[in-house]
Amino acid sequence: MSETSYCIEEAKSARAACKTCKEKIPKGELRIGVNTPGPNDIIMTKWYHLECFNLPRKLLKEGIDARRFVQEMLEDTTNDGNLEEIEEKVIEAIETKPVPKNDVGGNSGGEGAKERMKRVRETWEGMRDDEDEEPKPKKKKKGDKKGGGGGVDKLELARAYGIYAEYNNNELKDVLRWNKQMVGGTKDILLQRILDGHVNGRLGLCPTCSEGKLKLEDDGETVKCPGWFDKENMMRHPCFYTCKRADAPRIQPWYTEKPPEDDENSKENIKEDMNSPLSILQASASEIKWDLSQPTGLKSAAKELIRVSTEHSKHKVAIPEDKTKARMEIGKILLSNRKKTSSEVMALLVKQFGFVAQKESAKEKKAELVSAHCQCPDNGFICMPFMEMSDLYFKEGNKNAGTSYKKAVAAIQAIDFKITKANALGLGKGKTKVAGIGKGTSEKIHELLTTGKIEKLEEKRAGA
């Protein structure tokens, strides 16, 4: 299929959610599907309630109205093929609401960024008319907080708007780049992201995957993680984290001009700390007999680097626990850096593998963040092994399994009751089944709660 196509059918289950309102579509209810071609000839389908579907702007430009769309473009895949009998009902459902100007692919997402920025601009213009006296805050109307910053007074947004009002698209994108934010979208969407960041702070990294950059969605209310790209394995890891704008992690400061080139981290401004873990290891490494011109010297150097990396209990380097594998990995580094000194190679080892203590600390912080973003914090520890398993599958090239476990993590985070040995198996089957959790995943959750580990994860770790 080379183009987008459309179909109508009764929902086969109650698992799919409408892409506009995000509500589940009940089984048997009519829904409209938008089919688009994906990678490897896979057809991707987005589902909509009849009343939530909007004609895409492209079709409207071609003069296609709701009636013509239903009669000529909507494929009838209903059980009885009775589209003709319900044709008027479908047309009426599509026509009963205005089509947003910024609609793409039938997904309206409620009030658009253009309308939100228009309201902010009107407030700013009102403030300019009377610079000596701030306008008295009017009684808040429904929707006054939309596009705002976690309940922030709209005057604050208006003041921020005044800073960027005359910026063109390229200048707005520069501001977003300085703050390491997403830069795609129309001018109103760019402004919306900038005002949110200016008032609330920069969006941080995803608290679930710890790698993806969070993005404020075009609806101005939702923050999502689009996943991250693994340069080592040359593949994209999806992530399904989502939260309300007011709950998103933030970083200060927000830059209104280009920041200095990491002044705090530049080599010129850092005074060498002789008590730092790296300095201690480099001092030990400098005593190694160093001759990488011969195979025996390479073997000896690898052996000594393993000793130095593991002998300091407080500063252990997270090299592979298997000594054979550790020698192989360190050997690769030595072969690629024959001209470097032992201290320089030690720095490369630390850069590649990191410190055990730092990794454990980061793991603990990540576990706390994951628990904090679970509907039931008690389920946080269940997410961690499945996140690790997902990453391991992605690294070995199994995207399907990796994505399945990412979805399982998102599903576990959304569960609002404590998962126990008694109810774990029910998450993957029957009336208590949770979308995103299959029979195999529920069995692994039960195994984790029963034995404290997942055998499959242990196998993956051993083979990594």
Coordinates of N, CA and C in Angstrom, one line a residue, residues 149-245:
G149 N 1.5 26.7 32.6 CA 2.6 25.9 33.2 C 2.2 25.5 34.5
G150 N 1.5 24.4 34.6 CA 1.1 23.8 35.9 C 0.4 24.7 36.8
G151 N -0.6 25.4 36.3 CA -1.5 26.3 37.1 C -0.8 27.7 37.2
V152 N 0.2 28.0 36.4 CA 0.8 29.3 36.5 C -0.1 30.4 36.0
D153 N -0.1 31.6 36.6 CA -1.0 32.7 36.2 C -0.6 33.0 34.8
K154 N -1.7 33.3 34.0 CA -1.5 33.6 32.5 C -0.7 34.8 32.3
L155 N -0.6 35.7 33.3 CA 0.2 36.9 33.1 C 1.7 36.5 33.0
E156 N 2.1 35.5 33.7 CA 3.5 35.0 33.6 C 3.8 34.5 32.2
L157 N 2.9 33.8 31.6 CA 3.0 33.3 30.2 C 3.1 34.5 29.3
A158 N 2.2 35.5 29.5 CA 2.2 36.7 28.7 C 3.5 37.4 28.7
R159 N 4.1 37.6 29.9 CA 5.4 38.3 30.0 C 6.5 37.5 29.3
A160 N 6.4 36.2 29.3 CA 7.4 35.4 28.6 C 7.2 35.5 27.1
Y161 N 5.9 35.6 26.7 CA 5.6 35.8 25.3 C 6.2 37.1 24.7
G162 N 6.2 38.1 25.6 CA 6.8 39.4 25.1 C 8.2 39.3 24.7
I163 N 9.0 38.4 25.3 CA 10.4 38.2 25.0 C 10.6 37.6 23.6
Y164 N 9.7 36.7 23.2 CA 9.9 36.0 22.0 C 8.9 36.4 20.9
A165 N 8.1 37.4 21.1 CA 7.0 37.8 20.1 C 7.6 38.1 18.7
E166 N 8.7 38.7 18.6 CA 9.2 39.1 17.3 C 10.2 38.1 16.7
Y167 N 10.4 37.0 17.4 CA 11.3 36.0 16.9 C 10.7 35.3 15.6
N168 N 11.6 35.0 14.6 CA 11.1 34.1 13.5 C 11.4 32.7 13.9
N169 N 11.0 31.8 13.0 CA 11.0 30.3 13.2 C 12.5 29.9 13.6
N170 N 13.4 30.4 12.8 CA 14.8 29.9 13.0 C 15.3 30.4 14.4
E171 N 15.0 31.6 14.8 CA 15.4 32.1 16.1 C 14.7 31.3 17.2
L172 N 13.5 30.9 17.0 CA 12.8 30.1 18.0 C 13.4 28.8 18.2
K173 N 13.8 28.2 17.0 CA 14.5 26.9 17.0 C 15.8 26.9 17.7
D174 N 16.5 28.1 17.5 CA 17.8 28.2 18.2 C 17.6 28.2 19.7
V175 N 16.6 28.9 20.2 CA 16.3 28.9 21.7 C 16.1 27.5 22.1
L176 N 15.3 26.7 21.4 CA 15.0 25.3 21.8 C 16.3 24.5 21.8
R177 N 17.1 24.7 20.8 CA 18.4 24.0 20.7 C 19.3 24.3 21.9
W178 N 19.4 25.6 22.3 CA 20.2 26.0 23.4 C 19.7 25.2 24.7
N179 N 18.4 24.9 24.7 CA 17.9 24.3 25.9 C 17.7 22.8 25.7
K180 N 18.2 22.2 24.6 CA 18.2 20.8 24.3 C 16.7 20.3 24.3
Q181 N 15.9 21.0 23.6 CA 14.5 20.7 23.4 C 14.1 20.3 22.0
M182 N 13.0 19.7 21.7 CA 12.6 19.3 20.4 C 12.3 20.5 19.6
V183 N 12.7 20.5 18.3 CA 12.6 21.7 17.5 C 11.6 21.6 16.3
G184 N 10.8 20.5 16.2 CA 9.9 20.4 15.1 C 8.5 21.1 15.3
G185 N 7.8 21.4 14.2 CA 6.5 22.0 14.4 C 6.3 23.4 13.8
T186 N 5.1 23.9 13.9 CA 4.8 25.2 13.4 C 5.3 26.3 14.4
K187 N 5.2 27.5 14.0 CA 5.6 28.6 14.8 C 4.9 28.6 16.2
D188 N 3.6 28.4 16.1 CA 2.8 28.4 17.4 C 3.2 27.2 18.3
I189 N 3.5 26.1 17.7 CA 4.0 24.9 18.5 C 5.3 25.2 19.1
L190 N 6.2 25.8 18.3 CA 7.6 26.2 18.8 C 7.4 27.2 20.0
L191 N 6.5 28.2 19.8 CA 6.3 29.2 20.9 C 5.7 28.5 22.1
Q192 N 4.8 27.6 21.9 CA 4.2 26.9 23.1 C 5.3 26.1 23.9
R193 N 6.2 25.5 23.2 CA 7.3 24.8 23.9 C 8.2 25.7 24.7
I194 N 8.5 26.9 24.0 CA 9.4 27.9 24.6 C 8.7 28.5 25.8
L195 N 7.5 28.9 25.7 CA 6.8 29.5 26.9 C 6.7 28.6 28.1
D196 N 6.4 27.3 27.8 CA 6.4 26.3 28.8 C 7.7 26.2 29.5
G197 N 8.8 26.1 28.7 CA 10.1 26.0 29.3 C 10.6 27.2 30.0
H198 N 10.2 28.4 29.5 CA 10.6 29.6 30.1 C 10.0 29.8 31.5
V199 N 8.8 29.4 31.6 CA 8.0 29.5 32.9 C 8.3 28.4 33.8
N200 N 8.5 27.2 33.3 CA 8.6 26.0 34.2 C 10.0 25.3 34.2
G201 N 10.8 25.7 33.3 CA 12.1 25.0 33.2 C 12.2 24.0 32.0
R202 N 13.4 23.6 31.7 CA 13.6 22.7 30.6 C 13.1 21.3 31.0
L203 N 12.5 20.6 30.0 CA 12.1 19.2 30.2 C 13.4 18.4 30.3
G204 N 13.4 17.5 31.3 CA 14.6 16.7 31.5 C 14.5 15.4 30.7
L205 N 15.4 14.5 31.1 CA 15.4 13.1 30.4 C 14.3 12.3 31.0
C206 N 13.8 11.3 30.2 CA 12.7 10.4 30.6 C 13.1 9.7 31.9
P207 N 12.2 9.8 32.9 CA 12.5 9.1 34.2 C 12.4 7.6 34.1
T208 N 11.8 7.1 33.0 CA 11.7 5.6 32.8 C 12.9 5.0 32.1
C209 N 13.2 5.5 30.9 CA 14.3 4.9 30.1 C 15.6 5.6 30.4
S210 N 15.6 6.8 31.0 CA 16.8 7.6 31.4 C 17.6 8.0 30.2
E211 N 17.1 7.8 29.0 CA 17.9 8.2 27.8 C 17.1 9.2 26.9
G212 N 15.8 9.0 26.7 CA 15.0 9.7 25.8 C 14.8 11.2 26.3
K213 N 14.7 12.1 25.3 CA 14.4 13.5 25.6 C 12.9 13.7 25.7
L214 N 12.4 14.2 26.8 CA 10.9 14.4 26.9 C 10.4 15.5 25.9
K215 N 9.2 15.3 25.4 CA 8.7 16.3 24.4 C 7.3 16.7 24.8
L216 N 7.0 18.0 24.8 CA 5.7 18.5 25.1 C 4.9 18.3 23.8
E217 N 3.8 17.5 23.9 CA 3.0 17.3 22.7 C 2.3 18.5 22.2
D218 N 1.7 18.4 21.0 CA 1.1 19.6 20.4 C -0.2 20.0 21.1
D219 N -0.7 19.1 22.0 CA -1.9 19.5 22.7 C -1.6 20.4 23.9
G220 N -0.3 20.6 24.2 CA 0.1 21.6 25.2 C -0.1 21.0 26.6
E221 N -0.6 19.8 26.8 CA -1.0 19.3 28.1 C -0.2 18.0 28.4
T222 N 0.2 17.3 27.4 CA 0.8 16.0 27.6 C 2.3 16.0 27.3
V223 N 3.1 15.3 28.1 CA 4.5 15.2 27.9 C 4.8 13.7 27.6
K224 N 5.5 13.4 26.6 CA 5.8 12.0 26.2 C 7.3 11.8 25.9
C225 N 7.8 10.6 26.0 CA 9.1 10.2 25.6 C 9.1 9.5 24.3
P226 N 9.8 10.0 23.3 CA 9.7 9.3 22.0 C 10.7 8.2 21.8
G227 N 11.5 7.9 22.9 CA 12.5 6.8 22.9 C 13.8 7.4 22.6
W228 N 14.8 6.6 22.3 CA 16.2 7.1 22.1 C 16.9 6.2 21.1
F229 N 18.0 6.8 20.6 CA 18.8 6.0 19.6 C 20.0 5.5 20.2
D230 N 20.2 4.2 20.1 CA 21.4 3.5 20.6 C 22.5 3.5 19.5
K231 N 23.5 4.4 19.7 CA 24.5 4.6 18.6 C 25.4 3.3 18.6
E232 N 25.6 2.7 19.7 CA 26.5 1.5 19.7 C 25.9 0.4 18.9
N233 N 24.6 0.2 19.0 CA 24.0 -0.9 18.2 C 23.2 -0.4 17.0
M234 N 23.2 0.9 16.8 CA 22.6 1.5 15.6 C 21.1 1.1 15.5
M235 N 20.4 1.4 16.6 CA 18.9 1.1 16.6 C 18.2 2.0 17.5
R236 N 16.9 2.2 17.3 CA 16.1 3.0 18.1 C 15.3 2.2 19.1
H237 N 15.4 2.7 20.4 CA 14.6 2.0 21.5 C 13.4 2.8 21.7
P238 N 12.2 2.3 21.5 CA 11.0 3.0 21.8 C 10.7 3.1 23.3
C239 N 10.0 4.1 23.7 CA 9.6 4.3 25.1 C 8.2 4.7 25.2
F240 N 7.4 4.3 26.2 CA 6.0 4.6 26.2 C 5.6 5.4 27.4
Y241 N 6.6 6.1 28.0 CA 6.4 7.0 29.1 C 5.5 8.2 28.7
T242 N 4.5 8.5 29.5 CA 3.7 9.7 29.3 C 3.3 10.3 30.6
C243 N 3.1 11.6 30.7 CA 2.6 12.2 32.0 C 2.0 13.5 31.6
K244 N 1.4 14.1 32.6 CA 0.8 15.5 32.4 C 2.0 16.5 32.5
R245 N 1.8 17.6 31.8 CA 2.8 18.6 31.7 C 3.3 19.1 33.1

